[in-house]
Amino acid sequence: MIDLRSDTITLPTDAMRKAMARAEVGDDVYGEDPTVNRLQEMAAALLGKRAALFVPSGTMANQLAIRAHTQPGQEVIVESTAHIVRYEQGAAGALAGVQLHWVPGDRGIMTADQVETAIRPKDPYSIPTGLICIENTHNSGGGTIYSLSTIEKIRAIATKHGIPMHLDGARLFNAVAATTLPPATYAQHFETVSFCLSKGLGAPAGSLLVSSDTQFIERARRFRRMYGGAMRQAGILAAAGIYALEHHVTRLREDHDHARKLARALYQIPSVRIAPQHVETNIVMFEIPEHRLTPAELVAQLKQHGVLIHTVGGHRFRAVTHLNVTAKQIDEAVEIFARVIGS
C-alpha cells in the first residue's frame, strides 16, 4: 500500500529505533532526563533561541504558546484555514479563554496589510489583540512557504503595536529544506516557535516549543503539566527526535521532488485541476470537480488499487509525500492515479 494520506504516518527507521533503545533516560518532570535535555538544547541552538520545551504533540506546543502569551478575553490573529483553527478542537477558546480572529489568506499566506487591519483598536469597546500566529509551511494551503520578506513585514507591524508573534512551524524544516535558509533565520522574527518531529522528520511522537525567554518556557512548562503533557522517561522519544534532526532534515528535499513529480503527472489527467507550480514542499492539493465517481468513491477505488489519499472537503484531495514513500512507489502511484481517475 502506497500511503499518501499524511507525513504523520511515517515509521521510525531501524537506525532511529536503535537510538531509542540506547537512550539514557531519567525523570523529565524533575528535569533529570539527559536525552530530553540534550534535545531541548539542540532545538534551541538550531533556532537561535535560549530554551526549549519537549511536548507530546504540535497541537500542545501551539496551545501552550497561546496560553502563555495571552490573557483570557484577548484575541489571536491567525489565518482562516490554519491548523490552530481547523484541527485543534477549539482548544484556544476552551483552554486559554481567547478567541481567534480568522484572516483569509492566499493559499494560507496572510499579507502584512491584512494582519494590520485585523489588529483591534485600543478602545473601551474592542477585544485586545494578544498574539499573531503564522503557520509555515501551511498545511491546508498545500505546504506553502511564507517568504522571509512577508514575515519581516508582519514582524514590523507586530513590533509597532507591541504584539508578540508565534510560529506554528510544524513543518518548518520543509521550508528550510526548500529554501536552504537556516531555521534560525525564520525563528528570529518570533517570540516563540513550535516544530514537530513526527511529520516529515519521521520520529514517532513529539514537538518542541522554543523561545529566548527562559521565564516564558518555565511558564509553559507549568501549563504543560496542567494540560497533561508532562512525561517521565521521555528520553526514549527524545532520542528519536535527536536522530531525526541529525539525519532527516536534508532528505526532506527528496519528498519535495516526489511531490512535484506527482503534481506534474496529475496535471496530465484531464479531469484533475492542479497548479503544479504551487507545489512548494511535500503536500499536493488537487481537485476533481467532475467525475462519474464521488470523492469518497474515488478514495475507495484508489485504495483498492493500492494508494491511500484523503479528501479535504468538497471535490478537493490531498496527497503527502514522506520518507516511507520511495521514488519507485511514486511512479506506481502515478500509474494508479491515471488508471482510476482517468477512467
Tab-separated table of C-alpha atoms in Angstrom:
chain	number	residue	atom	x	y	z
A	1	MET	CA	0.000	0.000	0.000
A	2	ILE	CA	1.328	3.436	-1.000
A	3	ASP	CA	0.199	5.689	1.829
A	4	LEU	CA	-0.026	9.346	0.801
A	5	ARG	CA	-2.541	10.400	3.448
A	6	SER	CA	-0.054	12.332	5.575
A	7	ASP	CA	3.576	12.600	6.624
A	8	THR	CA	2.388	11.742	10.142
A	9	ILE	CA	2.199	8.053	9.225
A	10	THR	CA	5.971	7.697	8.894
A	11	LEU	CA	7.593	4.824	10.779
A	12	PRO	CA	10.857	5.039	12.724
A	13	THR	CA	13.793	3.725	10.715
A	14	ASP	CA	15.867	0.851	12.053
A	15	ALA	CA	18.661	3.287	12.955
A	16	MET	CA	16.206	5.514	14.795
A	17	ARG	CA	14.851	2.523	16.737
A	18	LYS	CA	18.400	1.617	17.779
A	19	ALA	CA	18.970	5.168	19.002
A	20	MET	CA	15.759	4.958	21.012
A	21	ALA	CA	16.763	1.618	22.532
A	22	ARG	CA	20.124	3.039	23.631
A	23	ALA	CA	18.701	6.272	25.066
A	24	GLU	CA	19.819	7.294	28.532
A	25	VAL	CA	16.725	8.281	30.494
A	26	GLY	CA	15.601	9.881	33.735
A	27	ASP	CA	12.537	11.632	35.123
A	28	ASP	CA	11.866	14.624	32.886
A	29	VAL	CA	9.401	16.191	35.356
A	30	TYR	CA	12.399	16.620	37.659
A	31	GLY	CA	14.487	17.819	34.703
A	32	GLU	CA	16.625	14.683	35.030
A	33	ASP	CA	16.246	13.052	31.635
A	34	PRO	CA	19.598	13.718	29.930
A	35	THR	CA	18.330	12.836	26.455
A	36	VAL	CA	15.363	15.192	26.726
A	37	ASN	CA	17.700	17.911	27.979
A	38	ARG	CA	20.041	17.322	25.054
A	39	LEU	CA	17.149	17.510	22.564
A	40	GLN	CA	15.892	20.745	24.089
A	41	GLU	CA	19.354	22.291	23.957
A	42	MET	CA	19.774	21.141	20.344
A	43	ALA	CA	16.398	22.578	19.313
A	44	ALA	CA	17.090	25.916	20.975
A	45	ALA	CA	20.516	26.168	19.315
A	46	LEU	CA	19.156	25.264	15.863
A	47	LEU	CA	16.598	28.052	16.089
A	48	GLY	CA	18.941	30.582	17.646
A	49	LYS	CA	16.963	30.682	20.896
A	50	ARG	CA	17.922	30.145	24.519
A	51	ALA	CA	15.493	27.450	25.697
A	52	ALA	CA	13.080	24.776	24.518
A	53	LEU	CA	10.406	22.501	25.948
A	54	PHE	CA	9.718	18.958	24.702
A	55	VAL	CA	5.988	18.187	24.466
A	56	PRO	CA	3.948	15.262	23.108
A	57	SER	CA	2.403	16.981	20.065
A	58	GLY	CA	2.352	20.018	17.820
A	59	THR	CA	-1.137	20.896	18.974
A	60	MET	CA	0.066	21.015	22.577
A	61	ALA	CA	3.041	23.174	21.613
A	62	ASN	CA	0.770	25.676	19.866
A	63	GLN	CA	-1.737	25.734	22.695
A	64	LEU	CA	0.946	26.187	25.338
A	65	ALA	CA	2.226	29.174	23.370
A	66	ILE	CA	-1.246	30.683	23.144
A	67	ARG	CA	-1.938	30.077	26.833
A	68	ALA	CA	1.369	31.530	27.994
A	69	HIS	CA	1.303	34.556	25.663
A	70	THR	CA	-2.278	35.672	26.252
A	71	GLN	CA	-4.870	36.513	28.856
A	72	PRO	CA	-8.492	35.273	28.799
A	73	GLY	CA	-10.661	37.645	26.792
A	74	GLN	CA	-7.967	38.504	24.258
A	75	GLU	CA	-7.895	37.699	20.557
A	76	VAL	CA	-5.345	35.818	18.441
A	77	ILE	CA	-4.838	36.705	14.768
A	78	VAL	CA	-4.460	33.596	12.623
A	79	GLU	CA	-5.058	32.600	9.002
A	80	SER	CA	-8.563	31.221	8.474
A	81	THR	CA	-7.504	27.709	7.419
A	82	ALA	CA	-4.580	27.356	9.808
A	83	HIS	CA	-4.038	24.212	11.853
A	84	ILE	CA	-4.856	26.172	15.016
A	85	VAL	CA	-8.258	26.984	13.504
A	86	ARG	CA	-9.194	23.735	11.778
A	87	TYR	CA	-7.508	20.885	13.607
A	88	GLU	CA	-7.018	21.752	17.267
A	89	GLN	CA	-10.559	21.151	18.513
A	90	GLY	CA	-11.268	24.731	19.586
A	91	ALA	CA	-8.530	24.469	22.215
A	92	ALA	CA	-7.663	28.178	22.178
A	93	GLY	CA	-11.141	29.080	23.423
A	94	ALA	CA	-11.563	26.081	25.709
A	95	LEU	CA	-8.140	26.178	27.374
A	96	ALA	CA	-6.840	29.735	27.063
A	97	GLY	CA	-10.134	31.654	27.025
A	98	VAL	CA	-9.228	33.573	23.859
A	99	GLN	CA	-10.990	33.911	20.555
A	100	LEU	CA	-9.430	33.544	17.116
A	101	HIS	CA	-9.590	36.290	14.514
A	102	TRP	CA	-9.633	34.490	11.165
A	103	VAL	CA	-7.844	36.207	8.289
A	104	PRO	CA	-8.428	34.639	4.822
A	105	GLY	CA	-5.033	34.194	3.199
A	106	ASP	CA	-3.913	33.266	-0.298
A	107	ARG	CA	-3.131	29.536	-0.073
A	108	GLY	CA	-2.708	30.075	3.651
A	109	ILE	CA	-0.463	33.133	3.430
A	110	MET	CA	-1.560	36.367	5.134
A	111	THR	CA	-0.219	39.720	3.998
A	112	ALA	CA	1.131	42.354	6.358
A	113	ASP	CA	-1.725	44.685	5.414
A	114	GLN	CA	-4.273	42.006	6.324
A	115	VAL	CA	-2.647	41.474	9.701
A	116	GLU	CA	-2.564	45.183	10.462
A	117	THR	CA	-6.222	45.532	9.513
A	118	ALA	CA	-7.083	42.661	11.875
A	119	ILE	CA	-5.444	44.312	14.899
A	120	ARG	CA	-8.185	45.736	17.118
A	121	PRO	CA	-8.149	49.417	18.127
A	122	LYS	CA	-7.217	50.138	21.714
A	123	ASP	CA	-10.527	51.480	22.976
A	124	PRO	CA	-13.038	50.507	25.680
A	125	TYR	CA	-15.179	48.572	23.194
A	126	SER	CA	-12.723	46.329	21.312
A	127	ILE	CA	-11.241	42.993	22.298
A	128	PRO	CA	-7.460	43.360	22.694
A	129	THR	CA	-5.200	41.579	20.222
A	130	GLY	CA	-2.887	39.387	22.275
A	131	LEU	CA	-0.941	37.367	19.705
A	132	ILE	CA	-0.248	36.895	15.993
A	133	CYS	CA	0.237	33.296	14.760
A	134	ILE	CA	1.762	32.261	11.436
A	135	GLU	CA	1.916	28.694	10.089
A	136	ASN	CA	4.979	27.850	7.991
A	137	THR	CA	4.730	25.714	5.974
A	138	HIS	CA	0.966	25.990	5.729
A	139	ASN	CA	-0.761	22.617	5.753
A	140	SER	CA	-4.160	23.496	4.287
A	141	GLY	CA	-2.557	25.934	1.878
A	142	GLY	CA	-0.747	22.994	0.277
A	143	GLY	CA	2.616	23.127	2.038
A	144	THR	CA	3.101	26.776	1.115
A	145	ILE	CA	6.100	28.705	2.410
A	146	TYR	CA	5.927	32.162	3.933
A	147	SER	CA	8.534	34.324	2.241
A	148	LEU	CA	11.022	35.898	4.598
A	149	SER	CA	10.072	39.358	3.333
A	150	THR	CA	6.413	38.788	4.259
A	151	ILE	CA	7.398	37.592	7.717
A	152	GLU	CA	9.622	40.645	8.186
A	153	LYS	CA	6.787	42.992	7.221
A	154	ILE	CA	4.372	41.302	9.637
A	155	ARG	CA	7.058	41.428	12.334
A	156	ALA	CA	7.421	45.187	11.840
A	157	ILE	CA	3.685	45.636	12.322
A	158	ALA	CA	3.661	43.398	15.394
A	159	THR	CA	6.510	45.399	16.897
A	160	LYS	CA	4.772	48.701	16.158
A	161	HIS	CA	1.679	47.517	18.026
A	162	GLY	CA	3.541	45.698	20.802
A	163	ILE	CA	2.068	42.272	19.936
A	164	PRO	CA	4.091	39.036	20.266
A	165	MET	CA	4.304	36.507	17.447
A	166	HIS	CA	4.200	32.710	17.467
A	167	LEU	CA	5.319	30.497	14.590
A	168	ASP	CA	3.488	27.219	14.130
A	169	GLY	CA	6.440	25.597	12.435
A	170	ALA	CA	5.091	22.052	12.468
A	171	ARG	CA	6.736	21.634	9.046
A	172	LEU	CA	9.308	24.406	9.429
A	173	PHE	CA	12.123	22.113	8.293
A	174	ASN	CA	10.315	21.553	4.999
A	175	ALA	CA	10.600	25.308	4.455
A	176	VAL	CA	14.254	25.103	5.491
A	177	ALA	CA	14.940	22.262	3.048
A	178	ALA	CA	13.147	24.045	0.208
A	179	THR	CA	14.745	27.478	0.651
A	180	THR	CA	18.085	26.474	2.260
A	181	LEU	CA	17.538	29.278	4.774
A	182	PRO	CA	18.669	28.268	8.284
A	183	PRO	CA	15.828	27.655	10.757
A	184	ALA	CA	17.175	30.461	12.949
A	185	THR	CA	16.612	32.906	10.084
A	186	TYR	CA	12.880	32.211	10.257
A	187	ALA	CA	12.773	31.908	14.047
A	188	GLN	CA	14.435	35.256	14.767
A	189	HIS	CA	11.206	37.098	13.976
A	190	PHE	CA	9.096	35.247	16.564
A	191	GLU	CA	8.955	35.248	20.339
A	192	THR	CA	8.072	31.549	20.215
A	193	VAL	CA	8.339	28.769	17.655
A	194	SER	CA	6.923	25.254	17.646
A	195	PHE	CA	8.033	22.454	15.352
A	196	CYS	CA	7.099	18.788	15.001
A	197	LEU	CA	9.413	15.803	14.994
A	198	SER	CA	6.663	13.368	13.994
A	199	LYS	CA	5.880	14.559	10.451
A	200	GLY	CA	8.466	14.624	7.685
A	201	LEU	CA	11.302	14.213	10.163
A	202	GLY	CA	9.990	10.723	10.889
A	203	ALA	CA	10.023	10.478	14.692
A	204	PRO	CA	7.131	8.571	16.307
A	205	ALA	CA	5.995	11.489	18.504
A	206	GLY	CA	6.988	14.818	19.966
A	207	SER	CA	7.301	18.536	19.290
A	208	LEU	CA	9.350	21.411	20.640
A	209	LEU	CA	8.307	24.840	21.872
A	210	VAL	CA	11.267	27.206	21.622
A	211	SER	CA	11.884	30.730	22.932
A	212	SER	CA	14.673	33.033	24.055
A	213	ASP	CA	12.612	33.936	27.135
A	214	THR	CA	13.560	31.323	29.713
A	215	GLN	CA	10.835	32.524	32.079
A	216	PHE	CA	8.293	32.010	29.297
A	217	ILE	CA	9.477	28.427	28.857
A	218	GLU	CA	9.119	27.817	32.599
A	219	ARG	CA	5.591	29.236	32.449
A	220	ALA	CA	4.847	26.935	29.507
A	221	ARG	CA	6.300	24.017	31.500
A	222	ARG	CA	3.733	24.667	34.220
A	223	PHE	CA	0.921	24.705	31.670
A	224	ARG	CA	2.308	21.534	30.065
A	225	ARG	CA	1.721	19.747	33.357
A	226	MET	CA	-1.721	21.334	33.680
A	227	TYR	CA	-2.611	20.060	30.192
A	228	GLY	CA	-1.377	16.551	30.997
A	229	GLY	CA	1.716	16.731	28.818
A	230	ALA	CA	4.420	16.157	31.423
A	231	MET	CA	6.266	12.911	30.667
A	232	ARG	CA	8.675	10.852	32.742
A	233	GLN	CA	11.358	8.757	30.990
A	234	ALA	CA	10.701	10.624	27.760
A	235	GLY	CA	14.292	10.268	26.586
A	236	ILE	CA	13.253	7.238	24.551
A	237	LEU	CA	11.135	9.575	22.402
A	238	ALA	CA	13.647	12.407	22.582
A	239	ALA	CA	16.332	10.115	21.160
A	240	ALA	CA	14.184	9.654	18.058
A	241	GLY	CA	13.921	13.436	17.758
A	242	ILE	CA	17.668	13.882	18.051
A	243	TYR	CA	18.247	11.252	15.377
A	244	ALA	CA	15.673	12.952	13.124
A	245	LEU	CA	17.311	16.359	13.450
A	246	GLU	CA	20.738	14.889	12.783
A	247	HIS	CA	19.804	12.680	9.820
A	248	HIS	CA	16.422	13.516	8.286
A	249	VAL	CA	16.415	17.255	7.566
A	250	THR	CA	18.298	17.389	4.252
A	251	ARG	CA	16.475	14.328	2.906
A	252	LEU	CA	13.191	16.293	3.013
A	253	ARG	CA	14.185	17.553	-0.435
A	254	GLU	CA	13.528	14.063	-1.784
A	255	ASP	CA	9.941	14.324	-0.570
A	256	HIS	CA	9.601	17.669	-2.330
A	257	ASP	CA	10.929	16.187	-5.581
A	258	HIS	CA	8.438	13.324	-5.294
A	259	ALA	CA	5.573	15.755	-4.668
A	260	ARG	CA	6.442	17.837	-7.718
A	261	LYS	CA	6.686	14.713	-9.858
A	262	LEU	CA	3.274	13.578	-8.654
A	263	ALA	CA	1.797	17.030	-9.303
A	264	ARG	CA	3.113	17.084	-12.881
A	265	ALA	CA	1.600	13.663	-13.523
A	266	LEU	CA	-1.777	14.656	-12.072
A	267	TYR	CA	-1.752	17.736	-14.310
A	268	GLN	CA	-1.754	15.411	-17.331
A	269	ILE	CA	-5.092	13.840	-16.279
A	270	PRO	CA	-7.878	15.885	-17.944
A	271	SER	CA	-10.351	15.652	-15.051
A	272	VAL	CA	-7.824	16.896	-12.464
A	273	ARG	CA	-7.409	20.548	-11.618
A	274	ILE	CA	-3.999	21.325	-10.177
A	275	ALA	CA	-1.354	24.036	-10.421
A	276	PRO	CA	1.982	22.161	-10.266
A	277	GLN	CA	3.847	25.424	-9.728
A	278	HIS	CA	2.062	25.783	-6.375
A	279	VAL	CA	3.651	22.596	-5.011
A	280	GLU	CA	6.459	24.065	-2.940
A	281	THR	CA	7.187	21.265	-0.467
A	282	ASN	CA	5.668	17.828	0.206
A	283	ILE	CA	1.907	18.487	0.058
A	284	VAL	CA	-0.057	18.138	-3.182
A	285	MET	CA	-3.562	19.630	-3.305
A	286	PHE	CA	-5.811	18.980	-6.280
A	287	GLU	CA	-9.470	18.987	-7.315
A	288	ILE	CA	-11.557	16.583	-9.361
A	289	PRO	CA	-14.755	18.618	-9.830
A	290	GLU	CA	-16.483	16.489	-12.476
A	291	HIS	CA	-16.184	12.730	-12.298
A	292	ARG	CA	-18.571	9.813	-12.509
A	293	LEU	CA	-17.427	8.772	-9.023
A	294	THR	CA	-17.982	10.794	-5.849
A	295	PRO	CA	-14.906	11.920	-3.883
A	296	ALA	CA	-15.495	9.122	-1.349
A	297	GLU	CA	-15.800	6.577	-4.152
A	298	LEU	CA	-12.601	7.828	-5.782
A	299	VAL	CA	-10.732	7.436	-2.497
A	300	ALA	CA	-12.154	3.920	-2.126
A	301	GLN	CA	-11.179	2.978	-5.682
A	302	LEU	CA	-7.644	4.268	-5.202
A	303	LYS	CA	-7.388	2.256	-2.010
A	304	GLN	CA	-8.464	-0.902	-3.821
A	305	HIS	CA	-5.666	-0.307	-6.309
A	306	GLY	CA	-3.072	0.321	-3.605
A	307	VAL	CA	-2.961	4.112	-2.963
A	308	LEU	CA	-4.250	5.945	0.114
A	309	ILE	CA	-5.135	9.657	-0.020
A	310	HIS	CA	-7.522	12.000	1.813
A	311	THR	CA	-10.411	14.173	0.749
A	312	VAL	CA	-10.233	17.616	2.338
A	313	GLY	CA	-13.684	18.976	1.599
A	314	GLY	CA	-15.856	19.106	-1.476
A	315	HIS	CA	-14.033	17.775	-4.525
A	316	ARG	CA	-10.616	18.602	-3.093
A	317	PHE	CA	-7.963	15.997	-2.322
A	318	ARG	CA	-4.578	15.917	-0.603
A	319	ALA	CA	-1.544	13.688	-1.158
A	320	VAL	CA	1.544	13.998	1.034
A	321	THR	CA	4.983	12.563	0.320
A	322	HIS	CA	7.303	11.405	3.101
A	323	LEU	CA	10.271	9.199	3.951
A	324	ASN	CA	8.289	5.957	3.696
A	325	VAL	CA	7.392	6.620	0.038
A	326	THR	CA	10.105	5.762	-2.470
A	327	ALA	CA	10.681	7.104	-5.970
A	328	LYS	CA	9.514	3.769	-7.365
A	329	GLN	CA	6.289	4.000	-5.387
A	330	ILE	CA	5.662	7.482	-6.763
A	331	ASP	CA	5.919	6.005	-10.267
A	332	GLU	CA	3.462	3.280	-9.265
A	333	ALA	CA	1.104	5.819	-7.711
A	334	VAL	CA	1.177	7.913	-10.902
A	335	GLU	CA	0.046	4.907	-12.929
A	336	ILE	CA	-2.728	4.114	-10.451
A	337	PHE	CA	-3.988	7.718	-10.407
A	338	ALA	CA	-4.107	7.763	-14.201
A	339	ARG	CA	-5.942	4.441	-14.342
A	340	VAL	CA	-8.540	5.224	-11.646
A	341	ILE	CA	-9.128	8.942	-12.103
A	342	GLY	CA	-8.758	8.899	-15.869
A	343	SER	CA	-11.290	6.131	-16.347
